Amino acid sequence: MLNFFIQVMPMLKIIYPVCCGVDVHKKFIVSTIATTEKNITTYQTKKFSTFTNDLLLFKEWLSSSNCTVVCMESTGKYWIPVFNVLEDSCSITVANPKYIKNIPGKKTDKRDSLWIADLHKHGLVRGSFIPPKPVRELRDLLRYRFKLVNVRSSEKNRFQNSLTVSNIMISSVVSDTFGKSASAIIKYAMAHPDKKDVDFTEFLHKSMLAKADEINASMQGVISKEQNSKMSVCLKHVDYIEKCI
């Protein structure tokens, strides 16, 4: 397989006479600039940390070498700081690792960056779609909002579990345990855990009056001190998450 690539690569057309392949890691990057003249390619390899100051030195090195074409793997989130620094000055191809995987063997960071540069100089790397920065920022916020919605659902489930273990089955009668009427009933029961045979009709919306007897029957449970404490935390957390959302 290796012999095949050694034979085929020189036969391919050079698309980018000067380009850079970058092997990205969490703490550092290894970059190789491939410069091709008269079908002869020379390589320069340097290692930089992923601190912003060092990435700016990387940017200067690319500029001094007249290199504006860069290719790197989309390794986790580690490619993003590199992309942020180079976005305004270079044409960047961010590739799925499976499309630029090196041949198995004695892999090193230097060989990987050289391999990426060699593939890219022939235009063989298919880049991933990277949206403009405002869209990337919006997507990040929307993904976080989605996470918050999931956390809110988890807290509501924990609250419902506390009702169940307290033998309070109002969820079997009303469609939404966190609706206005149901919330008022549950909060009253939490504030007065020792009261028995309470008539909760006064808390009901007129559309729910027909279910008054069934709701009262479903509330004949006992909320322990421990469950009451847990439920209070859940409610406060849900309120806070809703403000965040």
CSV table of N, CA, C and O in Angstrom, one decimal, residues 2 13 25 38 43 45 54 111 116 140 154-156 177 186-187 202 205 218-219 232:
chain,number,residue,atom,x,y,z
A,2,LEU,N,1.9,1.3,0.8
A,2,LEU,CA,2.8,2.4,0.9
A,2,LEU,C,3.5,2.7,-0.4
A,2,LEU,O,3.6,3.8,-0.9
A,13,LYS,N,-1.7,16.0,-10.1
A,13,LYS,CA,-1.5,17.5,-10.4
A,13,LYS,C,-1.4,18.2,-9.1
A,13,LYS,O,-2.1,18.0,-8.1
A,25,HIS,N,-3.4,19.0,18.3
A,25,HIS,CA,-3.5,18.3,19.6
A,25,HIS,C,-4.0,19.4,20.6
A,25,HIS,O,-4.2,20.5,20.3
A,38,LYS,N,8.7,23.2,-9.7
A,38,LYS,CA,9.1,22.3,-10.8
A,38,LYS,C,9.0,20.9,-10.3
A,38,LYS,O,9.9,20.0,-10.5
A,43,TYR,N,9.9,20.7,2.4
A,43,TYR,CA,9.1,20.8,3.6
A,43,TYR,C,9.8,21.6,4.7
A,43,TYR,O,11.0,21.4,4.9
A,45,THR,N,8.9,22.1,8.9
A,45,THR,CA,8.1,21.7,9.9
A,45,THR,C,8.4,22.4,11.2
A,45,THR,O,9.6,22.6,11.6
A,54,ASP,N,1.4,31.9,20.8
A,54,ASP,CA,2.2,31.0,20.0
A,54,ASP,C,1.4,30.8,18.6
A,54,ASP,O,2.1,30.6,17.6
A,111,ARG,N,5.1,13.3,10.8
A,111,ARG,CA,4.7,12.5,9.6
A,111,ARG,C,3.2,12.8,9.3
A,111,ARG,O,2.9,12.9,8.1
A,116,ILE,N,-0.8,15.3,5.7
A,116,ILE,CA,-1.9,16.2,5.4
A,116,ILE,C,-1.5,17.2,4.4
A,116,ILE,O,-2.3,17.5,3.4
A,140,ASP,N,-23.9,27.7,18.8
A,140,ASP,CA,-23.4,27.3,20.1
A,140,ASP,C,-24.4,27.7,21.2
A,140,ASP,O,-24.7,26.9,22.1
A,154,SER,N,-35.2,17.0,33.2
A,154,SER,CA,-34.7,16.0,34.2
A,154,SER,C,-35.1,16.4,35.6
A,154,SER,O,-35.5,15.6,36.4
A,155,GLU,N,-35.1,17.7,35.9
A,155,GLU,CA,-35.5,18.2,37.2
A,155,GLU,C,-37.0,18.0,37.5
A,155,GLU,O,-37.4,17.6,38.6
A,156,LYS,N,-37.8,18.2,36.4
A,156,LYS,CA,-39.2,18.0,36.6
A,156,LYS,C,-39.5,16.5,36.8
A,156,LYS,O,-40.4,16.1,37.6
A,177,THR,N,-48.4,18.4,35.6
A,177,THR,CA,-48.1,18.6,37.0
A,177,THR,C,-47.6,20.0,37.4
A,177,THR,O,-47.8,20.5,38.5
A,186,ILE,N,-49.8,21.5,44.9
A,186,ILE,CA,-48.6,20.8,45.4
A,186,ILE,C,-47.8,21.7,46.3
A,186,ILE,O,-47.4,21.3,47.4
A,187,LYS,N,-47.7,23.0,46.0
A,187,LYS,CA,-47.0,24.0,46.9
A,187,LYS,C,-47.7,24.1,48.2
A,187,LYS,O,-47.0,24.2,49.2
A,202,GLU,N,-60.5,25.2,45.9
A,202,GLU,CA,-60.3,26.6,45.7
A,202,GLU,C,-59.1,26.9,44.8
A,202,GLU,O,-59.0,28.0,44.2
A,205,HIS,N,-58.8,25.7,38.5
A,205,HIS,CA,-59.3,26.5,37.4
A,205,HIS,C,-60.7,26.0,37.1
A,205,HIS,O,-61.0,24.8,37.3
A,218,SER,N,-56.4,12.1,44.9
A,218,SER,CA,-55.0,11.8,44.4
A,218,SER,C,-54.0,12.4,45.3
A,218,SER,O,-52.8,12.1,45.3
A,219,MET,N,-54.4,13.4,46.2
A,219,MET,CA,-53.5,14.2,47.0
A,219,MET,C,-53.4,13.6,48.4
A,219,MET,O,-52.7,14.1,49.3
A,232,SER,N,-38.3,21.1,47.0
A,232,SER,CA,-38.1,22.6,47.0
A,232,SER,C,-36.8,22.9,46.2
A,232,SER,O,-36.9,23.9,45.5
